[in-house]
Amino acid sequence: MRKRSIVPIVYILFLMLPIYWLVAMSFKTTNEILAGFSLFPQTFTLEAYRTIFTDPTWYWGYINSIIYVSLNTVISIAVALPAAYAFSRYRFLGDKQLFFWLLTNRMAPAAVFALPFFQLYSAIGIFDTHLAVALAHCLFNIPLAVWILEGFMGGVPKELDETAYVDGYSFPRFFVTIFIPTIKAGVGVAAFFCFMFSWVELLLAKTLTAVEAKPIAATMTRTASSAGYELGLLAAAGTLTIIPGAIVIYFVRNYIAKGFAMGRV
Amino acid sequence: MKTENQKAWFFVLPVLVLVAFNALIPMMTVVNYSVQETFGDNLFFWEGLTWFEQILTSERFHAALGRQFLFTFLILVIEVPLGIAIALSMPRQGPWVPVCLVLMALPMLIPWNVVGAMWNIFALPDIGLLGYTLNHVLGINYDMTQDPLAAWVTIITMDVWHWTSLVVLLSYAGLVSIPDAYYQAAKIDGASNWSVFRYIQLPKMKNVLTIAILLRFMDSFNVYTEPFVLTGGGPGNSTTLLSIDLVKIALGQFDLGPAAAMSLIYFSITLFVSWLFYTLMTKDDLN
């Protein structure tokens, strides 16, 4: 047993190395970075973090990203819940075809849609708003949320629904007060995935924003190209983008194994 | 078991409207561009299937498509067995399980351009941890901005770093769902480790592995941000994958017609291969 645990340990070390390097880099001064190789920061500095927390173009990047990611998660889950219920409980005309079509939207390369998205969202006048990015990310997050939730709902016996109707519950009341609490692990996992894919996506988020709703990741690319590659600053901003994901994953840690199987083990 | 009810359409209507708005309108725009020529000023001329012919016969497209298939093939061949092996060697219970899972999932939650930038910093020949170790400690001549092979090794390693955990977590979910009784029965029968894997664990992981392989195929076939930030498609064109080439044509050269035709061909290939994988892997269930 002890011999076997070497594999996960080595794998986790491999995962942590580049992250360590990014974090270490963020505490170094620019001079130290350019002077040569050092395994640990020699002159520990918080200068890069100070720049980010005092410059509005930097910290607004974070706020913008968090706003559109949260908005997207709420929209995706809200519309996916009834749809997933319909797919898991009823047969209706074209249900299988519709389900497959939803999934095909995950296969479309974002690069294909970048320009048409820009034109569409400019035409309806919401270019450079948080709503634009939140709606655009629905393209791949709603199908995923429906898929995950349908998997979890399939595991809930139909007797639950029938008993509730016999007890005189109306559908909305049953759905909100009984059904959703029953699958709350599934809702948590679906919300986690929506958060994750919206947080990590950049191509569409960058295409649909200019100033007002610019995401943090786009602020970083600008820094990388225009300010002569300030590696320390870039590393600090990168380190900060890891934190929201780490917080969210901590909340779903006990459901994560089942959640990754989309409830279909 | 499921009851027939056409009113269920009302439940899926919001999803349908939102996804159709995002999928159909841009898709029609792409179809529109793919059969027309424009010289700016919103003037368009009918071109028929010229762009499709041009793309399908262009050597540049064939080269990018070849690189894309090679990339995806290597990713699947490395990540799927490696992911299964790691999942098999993980503890089934105990305090370390959540710690392992959280640490393993961490790379997937990092924005894709940060992943590229992070690996760039990591691989810099003289000041990056990886680059320095290879060049100055192990004495291997490594510079991914000059050497195509080094660039390929770096983008593959980066993707393995980024996404193997998806396969691990999915396989692990399949493994923990196997009841202890199965293992006890296998022990009584004197089954070898290999037969336990082949006849108990693998069949139980089949569903989740189908999901893992499909997701890894789709995402690695459409990958853009990470390799673009890391290598910019270079040195030369050696790491210009299909989507990087597409963005070069669409936004770099602003050749909307050819770019749109290429998008549609690209999308059809993804769709066809996904369908093929799906049909092959679920074939046994139908019988």
Coordinates of C-alpha atoms in Angstrom, one line a residue:
Chain A
M1 CA 0.0 0.0 0.0
R2 CA 2.8 2.4 0.9
K3 CA 4.6 1.7 -2.4
R4 CA 1.4 2.6 -4.3
S5 CA 1.0 6.0 -2.7
I6 CA 4.2 7.1 -4.4
V7 CA 2.4 7.6 -7.7
P8 CA -0.1 10.2 -6.5
I9 CA 2.6 12.0 -4.5
V10 CA 4.9 12.3 -7.5
Y11 CA 1.9 13.4 -9.7
I12 CA 0.9 16.1 -7.2
L13 CA 4.5 17.3 -6.9
F14 CA 4.6 17.6 -10.7
L15 CA 1.3 19.6 -10.6
M16 CA 2.7 21.9 -7.9
L17 CA 6.0 22.8 -9.5
P18 CA 4.9 25.3 -12.1
I19 CA 2.5 26.8 -9.6
Y20 CA 5.3 27.2 -7.0
W21 CA 7.4 28.9 -9.7
L22 CA 4.7 31.3 -10.5
V23 CA 4.1 32.2 -6.8
A24 CA 7.9 32.5 -6.1
M25 CA 8.3 34.7 -9.2
S26 CA 5.6 37.1 -7.9
F27 CA 7.6 37.8 -4.7
K28 CA 10.8 38.6 -6.6
T29 CA 11.9 42.1 -7.7
T30 CA 12.2 42.7 -11.5
N31 CA 16.0 43.0 -11.1
E32 CA 16.3 39.7 -9.4
I33 CA 14.2 38.0 -12.1
L34 CA 16.3 39.4 -14.9
A35 CA 19.6 38.9 -13.1
G36 CA 19.4 35.1 -13.3
F37 CA 18.2 31.9 -11.7
S38 CA 17.2 31.7 -8.0
L39 CA 15.2 29.0 -6.4
F40 CA 13.7 31.2 -3.6
P41 CA 13.1 34.9 -3.7
Q42 CA 16.3 36.6 -2.4
T43 CA 14.8 40.0 -1.6
F44 CA 11.2 39.2 -0.7
T45 CA 8.9 42.0 -2.1
L46 CA 5.2 42.6 -2.2
E47 CA 5.6 45.4 -4.7
A48 CA 3.7 43.6 -7.5
Y49 CA 0.7 42.9 -5.2
R50 CA 0.7 46.5 -4.1
T51 CA 0.6 47.7 -7.7
I52 CA -2.4 45.4 -8.4
F53 CA -4.4 46.4 -5.3
T54 CA -3.9 50.1 -5.8
D55 CA -4.3 50.4 -9.6
P56 CA -8.0 50.4 -10.6
T57 CA -7.3 49.0 -14.1
W58 CA -5.9 45.9 -12.3
Y59 CA -8.3 45.4 -9.5
W60 CA -11.4 46.2 -11.6
G61 CA -10.3 43.3 -13.8
Y62 CA -10.9 41.0 -10.9
I63 CA -14.2 42.6 -10.0
N64 CA -15.4 42.4 -13.6
S65 CA -14.4 38.7 -13.9
I66 CA -16.2 37.8 -10.7
I67 CA -19.3 39.7 -11.7
Y68 CA -19.8 38.1 -15.1
V69 CA -18.8 34.6 -13.8
S70 CA -21.4 34.8 -11.0
L71 CA -24.0 36.2 -13.4
N72 CA -23.4 33.4 -15.8
T73 CA -23.5 30.7 -13.0
V74 CA -26.9 32.1 -11.8
I75 CA -28.4 32.2 -15.3
S76 CA -27.1 28.8 -16.3
I77 CA -28.4 27.0 -13.2
A78 CA -31.8 28.8 -13.2
V79 CA -32.7 27.8 -16.8
A80 CA -31.0 24.4 -16.6
L81 CA -32.9 23.2 -13.5
P82 CA -36.4 22.9 -15.2
A83 CA -34.9 21.7 -18.5
A84 CA -33.0 18.9 -16.7
Y85 CA -36.1 18.0 -14.8
A86 CA -38.0 17.7 -18.1
F87 CA -35.3 15.5 -19.7
S88 CA -35.1 13.2 -16.7
R89 CA -38.8 12.8 -16.1
Y90 CA -40.7 13.1 -19.4
R91 CA -40.6 11.9 -22.9
F92 CA -41.5 14.5 -25.5
L93 CA -41.2 15.2 -29.2
G94 CA -37.6 15.5 -30.2
D95 CA -36.2 15.1 -26.7
K96 CA -33.2 13.0 -27.7
Q97 CA -32.3 15.1 -30.6
L98 CA -32.6 18.3 -28.5
F99 CA -30.3 16.8 -25.8
F100 CA -27.7 15.8 -28.4
W101 CA -27.9 19.2 -30.1
L102 CA -27.3 20.9 -26.8
L103 CA -24.1 18.8 -26.3
T104 CA -22.8 19.6 -29.7
N105 CA -22.5 23.2 -28.7
R106 CA -19.6 22.2 -26.4
M107 CA -17.8 21.0 -29.5
A108 CA -17.8 24.4 -31.4
P109 CA -14.4 25.9 -31.1
A110 CA -14.6 29.4 -29.5
A111 CA -12.3 30.6 -32.2
V112 CA -15.0 30.0 -34.8
F113 CA -17.5 32.1 -33.0
A114 CA -15.4 35.1 -31.8
L115 CA -16.1 37.4 -34.7
P116 CA -19.9 36.6 -35.2
F117 CA -20.3 37.0 -31.4
F118 CA -18.7 40.4 -31.5
Q119 CA -21.1 41.5 -34.3
L120 CA -24.2 40.0 -32.7
Y121 CA -23.6 41.6 -29.3
S122 CA -22.7 45.0 -30.8
A123 CA -25.9 44.8 -32.9
I124 CA -28.1 44.4 -29.8
G125 CA -26.2 47.0 -28.0
I126 CA -24.8 45.2 -25.0
F127 CA -21.1 45.0 -26.1
D128 CA -18.7 45.7 -23.3
T129 CA -21.2 44.8 -20.5
H130 CA -21.0 42.0 -17.9
L131 CA -24.2 40.7 -19.3
A132 CA -22.7 40.1 -22.7
V133 CA -20.0 37.8 -21.4
A134 CA -22.4 36.1 -19.0
L135 CA -24.8 35.4 -21.9
A136 CA -22.1 34.3 -24.3
H137 CA -20.7 31.8 -21.8
C138 CA -24.2 30.2 -21.6
L139 CA -23.4 28.6 -25.0
F140 CA -21.2 26.0 -23.4
N141 CA -22.2 26.2 -19.7
I142 CA -26.0 25.6 -20.1
P143 CA -25.5 22.3 -22.0
L144 CA -23.0 21.2 -19.3
A145 CA -25.3 22.2 -16.5
V146 CA -28.3 20.4 -18.0
W147 CA -26.1 17.3 -18.5
I148 CA -24.9 17.2 -14.9
L149 CA -28.2 18.0 -13.3
E150 CA -30.0 15.4 -15.5
G151 CA -27.6 12.8 -14.2
F152 CA -28.2 13.7 -10.6
M153 CA -32.0 13.9 -11.1
G154 CA -32.1 10.5 -12.7
G155 CA -30.9 9.1 -9.4
V156 CA -33.9 10.5 -7.5
P157 CA -36.8 7.9 -7.5
K158 CA -40.0 9.1 -9.2
E159 CA -42.0 8.1 -6.1
L160 CA -40.8 11.3 -4.5
D161 CA -42.6 13.4 -7.1
E162 CA -45.8 11.2 -6.9
T163 CA -46.0 11.3 -3.1
A164 CA -45.7 15.0 -3.1
Y165 CA -48.5 15.4 -5.6
V166 CA -50.7 13.1 -3.5
D167 CA -49.9 15.2 -0.5
G168 CA -51.3 18.2 -2.4
Y169 CA -48.2 20.0 -3.4
S170 CA -48.4 22.2 -6.5
F171 CA -45.5 21.7 -9.0
P172 CA -43.6 24.9 -8.3
R173 CA -43.9 24.4 -4.5
F174 CA -42.7 20.7 -4.8
F175 CA -39.9 21.7 -7.1
V176 CA -38.5 24.5 -4.9
T177 CA -39.1 23.1 -1.4
I178 CA -38.6 19.4 -1.9
F179 CA -36.9 18.5 -5.2
I180 CA -34.1 21.1 -5.3
P181 CA -33.0 20.4 -1.7
T182 CA -32.9 16.7 -2.6
I183 CA -30.4 17.3 -5.4
K184 CA -28.5 20.1 -3.7
A185 CA -25.2 18.2 -4.2
G186 CA -25.9 18.2 -7.9
V187 CA -26.7 21.9 -8.0
G188 CA -23.5 22.6 -6.2
V189 CA -21.5 20.5 -8.6
A190 CA -23.2 22.0 -11.7
A191 CA -22.6 25.6 -10.3
F192 CA -18.9 24.6 -9.7
F193 CA -18.5 23.6 -13.3
C194 CA -20.2 26.7 -14.6
F195 CA -18.0 28.9 -12.4
M196 CA -14.9 27.0 -13.6
F197 CA -15.5 27.1 -17.3
S198 CA -16.6 30.7 -17.2
W199 CA -13.6 31.7 -15.1
V200 CA -11.0 30.0 -17.3
E201 CA -12.4 31.1 -20.7
L202 CA -10.7 34.1 -22.2
L203 CA -11.2 34.3 -26.0
L204 CA -14.9 35.2 -25.9
A205 CA -14.6 37.3 -22.7
K206 CA -11.8 39.3 -24.4
T207 CA -13.7 39.7 -27.7
L208 CA -16.9 41.0 -26.0
T209 CA -15.3 43.6 -23.8
A210 CA -13.3 46.8 -24.2
V211 CA -13.0 48.8 -21.1
E212 CA -16.1 48.6 -18.8
A213 CA -16.2 44.9 -18.3
K214 CA -12.7 43.9 -19.2
P215 CA -11.7 40.6 -17.5
I216 CA -8.5 40.2 -15.4
A217 CA -7.0 37.7 -17.8
A218 CA -7.3 40.3 -20.6
T219 CA -5.6 43.0 -18.5
M220 CA -2.7 40.5 -18.1
T221 CA -2.2 40.0 -21.8
R222 CA -2.0 43.7 -22.3
T223 CA 0.7 44.0 -19.6
A224 CA 2.6 41.2 -21.2
S225 CA 2.8 42.9 -24.5
S226 CA 3.0 46.6 -23.8
A227 CA 4.9 47.1 -20.6
G228 CA 8.0 45.3 -21.7
Y229 CA 7.1 42.0 -20.0
E230 CA 7.0 42.8 -16.3
L231 CA 7.3 39.2 -15.2
G232 CA 6.8 39.9 -11.5
L233 CA 3.6 41.7 -12.0
L234 CA 2.3 39.1 -14.4
A235 CA 3.2 36.4 -12.0
A236 CA 1.4 38.2 -9.1
A237 CA -1.7 38.7 -11.2
G238 CA -1.6 35.0 -12.3
T239 CA -1.3 33.9 -8.7
L240 CA -4.3 35.9 -7.7
T241 CA -6.4 34.3 -10.5
I242 CA -5.8 30.9 -8.9
I243 CA -7.4 31.9 -5.5
P244 CA -11.1 32.1 -6.5
G245 CA -10.9 28.7 -8.1
A246 CA -9.2 27.3 -5.0
I247 CA -11.9 28.7 -2.7
V248 CA -14.8 27.4 -4.8
I249 CA -13.2 23.9 -5.1
Y250 CA -12.8 23.8 -1.3
F251 CA -16.6 24.1 -0.9
V252 CA -17.4 21.2 -3.2
R253 CA -14.5 18.9 -2.1
N254 CA -16.7 16.2 -0.7
Y255 CA -18.8 16.0 -3.9
I256 CA -16.1 16.4 -6.4
A257 CA -15.4 12.7 -7.2
K258 CA -19.1 12.0 -7.9
G259 CA -19.5 15.4 -9.5
F260 CA -16.8 14.8 -12.1
A261 CA -18.7 11.7 -13.1
M262 CA -21.7 14.0 -13.8
G263 CA -23.7 11.8 -11.5
R264 CA -23.5 9.0 -14.0
V265 CA -21.3 6.5 -12.2
Chain B
M1 CA -41.1 4.7 -16.8
K2 CA -40.8 8.2 -18.2
T3 CA -44.2 9.6 -19.0
E4 CA -45.1 11.1 -22.3
N5 CA -45.8 14.8 -21.8
Q6 CA -45.5 17.5 -24.5
K7 CA -45.9 20.3 -22.0
A8 CA -42.3 19.4 -20.9
W9 CA -41.3 21.6 -23.8
F10 CA -42.2 24.7 -21.7
F11 CA -39.5 23.5 -19.2
V12 CA -36.8 23.4 -21.9
L13 CA -37.9 26.5 -23.7
P14 CA -35.6 29.0 -21.8
V15 CA -32.6 26.8 -22.4
L16 CA -33.5 26.4 -26.0
V17 CA -33.9 30.2 -26.5
L18 CA -30.6 31.1 -24.8
V19 CA -28.5 28.5 -26.5
A20 CA -30.1 29.0 -29.9
F21 CA -29.5 32.7 -29.6
N22 CA -25.8 32.0 -29.0
A23 CA -25.4 29.1 -31.4
L24 CA -27.7 29.6 -34.4
I25 CA -27.2 33.4 -35.1
P26 CA -23.4 33.3 -35.1
M27 CA -23.5 30.0 -37.0
M28 CA -25.7 31.5 -39.7
T29 CA -23.3 34.5 -39.9
V30 CA -20.4 32.1 -40.4
V31 CA -22.4 30.2 -43.1
N32 CA -23.1 33.6 -44.8
Y33 CA -19.5 34.6 -44.8
S34 CA -18.4 31.2 -46.1
V35 CA -20.1 31.6 -49.5
Q36 CA -19.3 35.3 -50.1
E37 CA -16.4 37.6 -50.8
T38 CA -16.1 41.1 -49.2
F39 CA -13.8 44.0 -49.8
G40 CA -15.1 46.0 -46.8
D41 CA -17.8 48.6 -46.7
N42 CA -20.4 45.9 -46.2
L43 CA -20.2 44.9 -49.8
F44 CA -20.6 41.2 -50.4
F45 CA -20.4 39.1 -53.5
W46 CA -21.6 35.6 -54.0
E47 CA -18.8 33.1 -54.2
G48 CA -20.5 29.7 -54.0
L49 CA -18.2 27.0 -52.8
T50 CA -15.0 28.6 -53.9
W51 CA -13.6 29.0 -50.3
F52 CA -14.4 25.4 -49.4
E53 CA -12.5 24.2 -52.4
Q54 CA -9.6 26.5 -51.6
I55 CA -9.4 25.4 -48.0
L56 CA -9.8 21.7 -48.7
T57 CA -7.0 21.7 -51.3
S58 CA -4.6 24.1 -49.4
E59 CA -1.4 22.6 -48.1
R60 CA -1.4 25.0 -45.2
F61 CA -4.8 23.6 -44.0
H62 CA -3.6 20.0 -44.4
A63 CA -0.4 20.8 -42.4
A64 CA -2.4 22.5 -39.6
L65 CA -4.9 19.6 -39.6
G66 CA -2.1 17.1 -39.4
R67 CA -0.5 18.9 -36.5
Q68 CA -3.9 19.0 -34.8
F69 CA -4.5 15.3 -35.2
L70 CA -1.0 14.5 -33.9
F71 CA -1.5 16.8 -30.9
T72 CA -4.9 15.3 -30.0
F73 CA -3.6 11.7 -30.6
L74 CA -0.6 12.2 -28.3
I75 CA -2.8 13.8 -25.6
L76 CA -5.3 10.9 -25.6
V77 CA -2.6 8.3 -25.7
I78 CA -0.7 9.8 -22.8
E79 CA -3.5 11.3 -20.6
V80 CA -6.0 8.4 -20.6
P81 CA -3.7 5.5 -19.4
L82 CA -1.8 7.9 -17.1
G83 CA -5.0 9.1 -15.5
I84 CA -6.3 5.6 -15.0
A85 CA -3.0 4.5 -13.5
I86 CA -3.0 7.4 -11.0
A87 CA -6.7 6.8 -10.1
L88 CA -5.9 3.1 -9.4
S89 CA -3.1 4.0 -7.0
M90 CA -5.0 6.5 -5.0
P91 CA -6.4 5.7 -1.5
R92 CA -10.1 4.8 -1.5
Q93 CA -10.8 6.5 1.8
G94 CA -9.2 8.5 4.6
P95 CA -8.3 12.1 5.4
W96 CA -6.0 12.3 2.4
V97 CA -8.6 11.8 -0.2
P98 CA -10.2 15.3 -0.3
V99 CA -6.6 16.8 -0.1
C100 CA -5.5 14.8 -3.1
L101 CA -8.7 15.7 -5.1
V102 CA -8.5 19.4 -4.4
L103 CA -4.8 19.6 -5.3
M104 CA -5.3 17.6 -8.4
A105 CA -8.3 19.7 -9.6
L106 CA -6.3 23.0 -9.1
P107 CA -4.7 23.2 -12.5
M108 CA -8.1 23.0 -14.2
L109 CA -9.3 26.1 -12.4
I110 CA -6.6 28.4 -13.6
P111 CA -7.5 30.7 -16.5
W112 CA -6.1 29.3 -19.8
N113 CA -3.9 32.2 -20.7
V114 CA -2.5 32.1 -17.1
V115 CA -1.6 28.5 -17.8
G116 CA 0.2 29.5 -20.9
A117 CA 2.0 32.4 -19.2
M118 CA 2.9 30.2 -16.2
W119 CA 4.5 27.6 -18.4
N120 CA 6.3 30.2 -20.4
I121 CA 7.8 31.5 -17.2
F122 CA 8.5 28.0 -16.0
A123 CA 10.3 27.0 -19.3
L124 CA 12.4 30.2 -19.9
P125 CA 15.9 28.7 -20.7
D126 CA 17.9 30.8 -18.2
I127 CA 15.6 31.9 -15.5
G128 CA 12.7 29.4 -15.5
L129 CA 12.8 26.4 -13.2
L130 CA 12.3 23.8 -16.0
G131 CA 14.5 25.6 -18.5
Y132 CA 17.3 26.1 -16.0
T133 CA 17.2 22.6 -14.7
L134 CA 17.3 21.1 -18.2
N135 CA 20.0 23.4 -19.5
H136 CA 22.3 23.9 -16.6
V137 CA 21.8 21.0 -14.3
L138 CA 21.1 18.1 -16.7
G139 CA 23.0 19.6 -19.5
I140 CA 20.3 19.1 -22.2
N141 CA 20.2 21.8 -24.8
Y142 CA 16.6 23.1 -24.4
D143 CA 15.1 26.2 -25.9
M144 CA 11.5 26.0 -27.0
T145 CA 11.6 29.2 -28.9
Q146 CA 14.2 27.8 -31.3
D147 CA 13.7 24.1 -31.4
P148 CA 10.4 22.7 -32.8
L149 CA 10.8 19.4 -30.9
A150 CA 11.3 21.2 -27.6
A151 CA 8.2 23.3 -28.3
W152 CA 6.2 20.2 -29.0
V153 CA 7.4 18.5 -25.8
T154 CA 6.5 21.6 -23.9
I155 CA 3.0 22.0 -25.2
I156 CA 2.3 18.3 -24.7
T157 CA 3.7 18.4 -21.1
M158 CA 1.7 21.5 -20.4
D159 CA -1.6 19.8 -21.5
V160 CA -0.7 16.7 -19.6
W161 CA -0.2 18.9 -16.5
H162 CA -3.4 20.8 -17.2
W163 CA -5.9 18.1 -18.0
T164 CA -4.7 14.6 -16.8
S165 CA -6.6 15.3 -13.5
L166 CA -9.9 15.3 -15.4
V167 CA -9.3 11.7 -16.4
V168 CA -8.0 10.9 -12.9
L169 CA -11.1 12.4 -11.2
L170 CA -13.5 10.7 -13.5
S171 CA -11.9 7.3 -13.3
Y172 CA -11.7 7.7 -9.5
A173 CA -15.4 8.4 -9.3
G174 CA -15.9 5.1 -11.2
L175 CA -13.6 3.2 -8.9
V176 CA -15.1 4.3 -5.6
S177 CA -18.6 3.2 -6.8
I178 CA -17.4 -0.5 -6.9
P179 CA -18.8 -2.3 -3.9
D180 CA -16.3 -4.2 -1.6
A181 CA -18.1 -7.4 -2.3
Y182 CA -16.8 -7.5 -5.8
Y183 CA -13.2 -7.4 -4.6
Q184 CA -13.9 -10.1 -1.9
A185 CA -15.4 -12.4 -4.6
A186 CA -12.3 -11.8 -6.8
K187 CA -10.0 -12.7 -3.9
I188 CA -11.9 -15.9 -3.2
D189 CA -11.6 -16.9 -6.8
G190 CA -7.8 -16.1 -6.7
A191 CA -8.0 -13.5 -9.4
S192 CA -4.8 -11.7 -10.4
N193 CA -4.4 -7.9 -10.2
W194 CA -4.7 -7.8 -14.0
S195 CA -8.0 -9.8 -14.0
V196 CA -9.4 -7.6 -11.3
F197 CA -8.6 -4.6 -13.4
R198 CA -9.8 -6.1 -16.7
Y199 CA -13.1 -7.7 -15.5
I200 CA -14.1 -5.6 -12.5
Q201 CA -12.6 -2.1 -12.6
L202 CA -12.4 -1.4 -16.3
P203 CA -16.1 -2.3 -17.0
K204 CA -17.2 -0.2 -14.0
M205 CA -15.2 2.8 -15.3
K206 CA -16.5 2.5 -18.8
N207 CA -19.3 5.1 -18.5
V208 CA -17.0 7.7 -16.9
L209 CA -14.2 6.9 -19.3
T210 CA -16.5 7.5 -22.3
I211 CA -17.2 11.0 -20.8
A212 CA -13.5 11.6 -20.2
I213 CA -12.4 10.6 -23.7
L214 CA -15.1 12.6 -25.3
L215 CA -14.3 15.7 -23.3
R216 CA -10.6 15.3 -23.8
F217 CA -11.1 14.9 -27.5
M218 CA -13.3 17.9 -27.9
D219 CA -11.2 20.2 -25.8
S220 CA -7.8 19.2 -27.1
F221 CA -9.1 19.4 -30.7
N222 CA -10.3 22.9 -30.1
V223 CA -7.4 24.1 -27.9
Y224 CA -6.3 27.6 -28.6
T225 CA -5.3 29.8 -25.7
E226 CA -2.7 27.8 -23.9
P227 CA -0.4 26.8 -26.8
F228 CA -0.9 30.3 -28.4
V229 CA 0.3 32.1 -25.2
L230 CA 3.1 29.6 -24.7
T231 CA 4.6 29.4 -28.2
G232 CA 2.6 31.7 -30.4
G233 CA 2.4 28.8 -33.0
G234 CA 6.2 28.8 -33.4
P235 CA 9.0 28.4 -33.9
G236 CA 8.1 28.9 -37.6
N237 CA 4.7 27.1 -37.9
S238 CA 5.7 24.0 -36.0
T239 CA 3.1 24.4 -33.3
T240 CA 0.4 26.2 -35.3
L241 CA -2.6 24.0 -34.5
L242 CA -5.9 24.3 -36.4
S243 CA -7.5 26.9 -34.2
I244 CA -4.4 29.1 -34.0
D245 CA -4.2 29.0 -37.8
L246 CA -7.9 29.9 -38.0
V247 CA -7.6 32.9 -35.8
K248 CA -4.5 34.0 -37.8
I249 CA -6.7 33.9 -41.0
A250 CA -9.8 35.4 -39.5
L251 CA -8.4 38.2 -37.3
G252 CA -4.8 38.6 -38.5
Q253 CA -5.5 38.7 -42.2
F254 CA -9.2 39.4 -42.0
D255 CA -10.0 36.9 -44.7
L256 CA -13.5 36.4 -43.6
G257 CA -14.7 34.1 -46.4
P258 CA -11.9 31.5 -46.1
A259 CA -11.9 31.7 -42.3
A260 CA -15.6 31.0 -42.2
A261 CA -15.3 28.1 -44.6
M262 CA -12.5 26.7 -42.5
S263 CA -14.6 27.1 -39.4
L264 CA -17.4 25.0 -40.8
I265 CA -15.0 22.3 -42.0
Y266 CA -13.3 22.3 -38.6
F267 CA -16.6 22.1 -36.8
S268 CA -17.8 19.2 -39.0
I269 CA -14.6 17.2 -38.3
T270 CA -15.0 17.7 -34.5
L271 CA -18.6 16.7 -34.7
F272 CA -17.9 13.6 -36.9
V273 CA -15.1 12.3 -34.8
S274 CA -17.0 12.9 -31.5
W275 CA -20.0 11.0 -33.0
L276 CA -17.6 8.2 -34.1
F277 CA -16.1 7.9 -30.6
Y278 CA -19.5 8.0 -28.9
T279 CA -21.0 5.4 -31.2
L280 CA -18.0 3.0 -30.8
M281 CA -17.8 3.3 -27.1
T282 CA -21.5 2.9 -26.4
K283 CA -22.0 0.1 -29.0
D284 CA -22.1 -2.7 -26.5
D285 CA -24.8 -1.0 -24.4
L286 CA -27.3 -1.2 -27.3
N287 CA -26.9 -4.9 -27.8

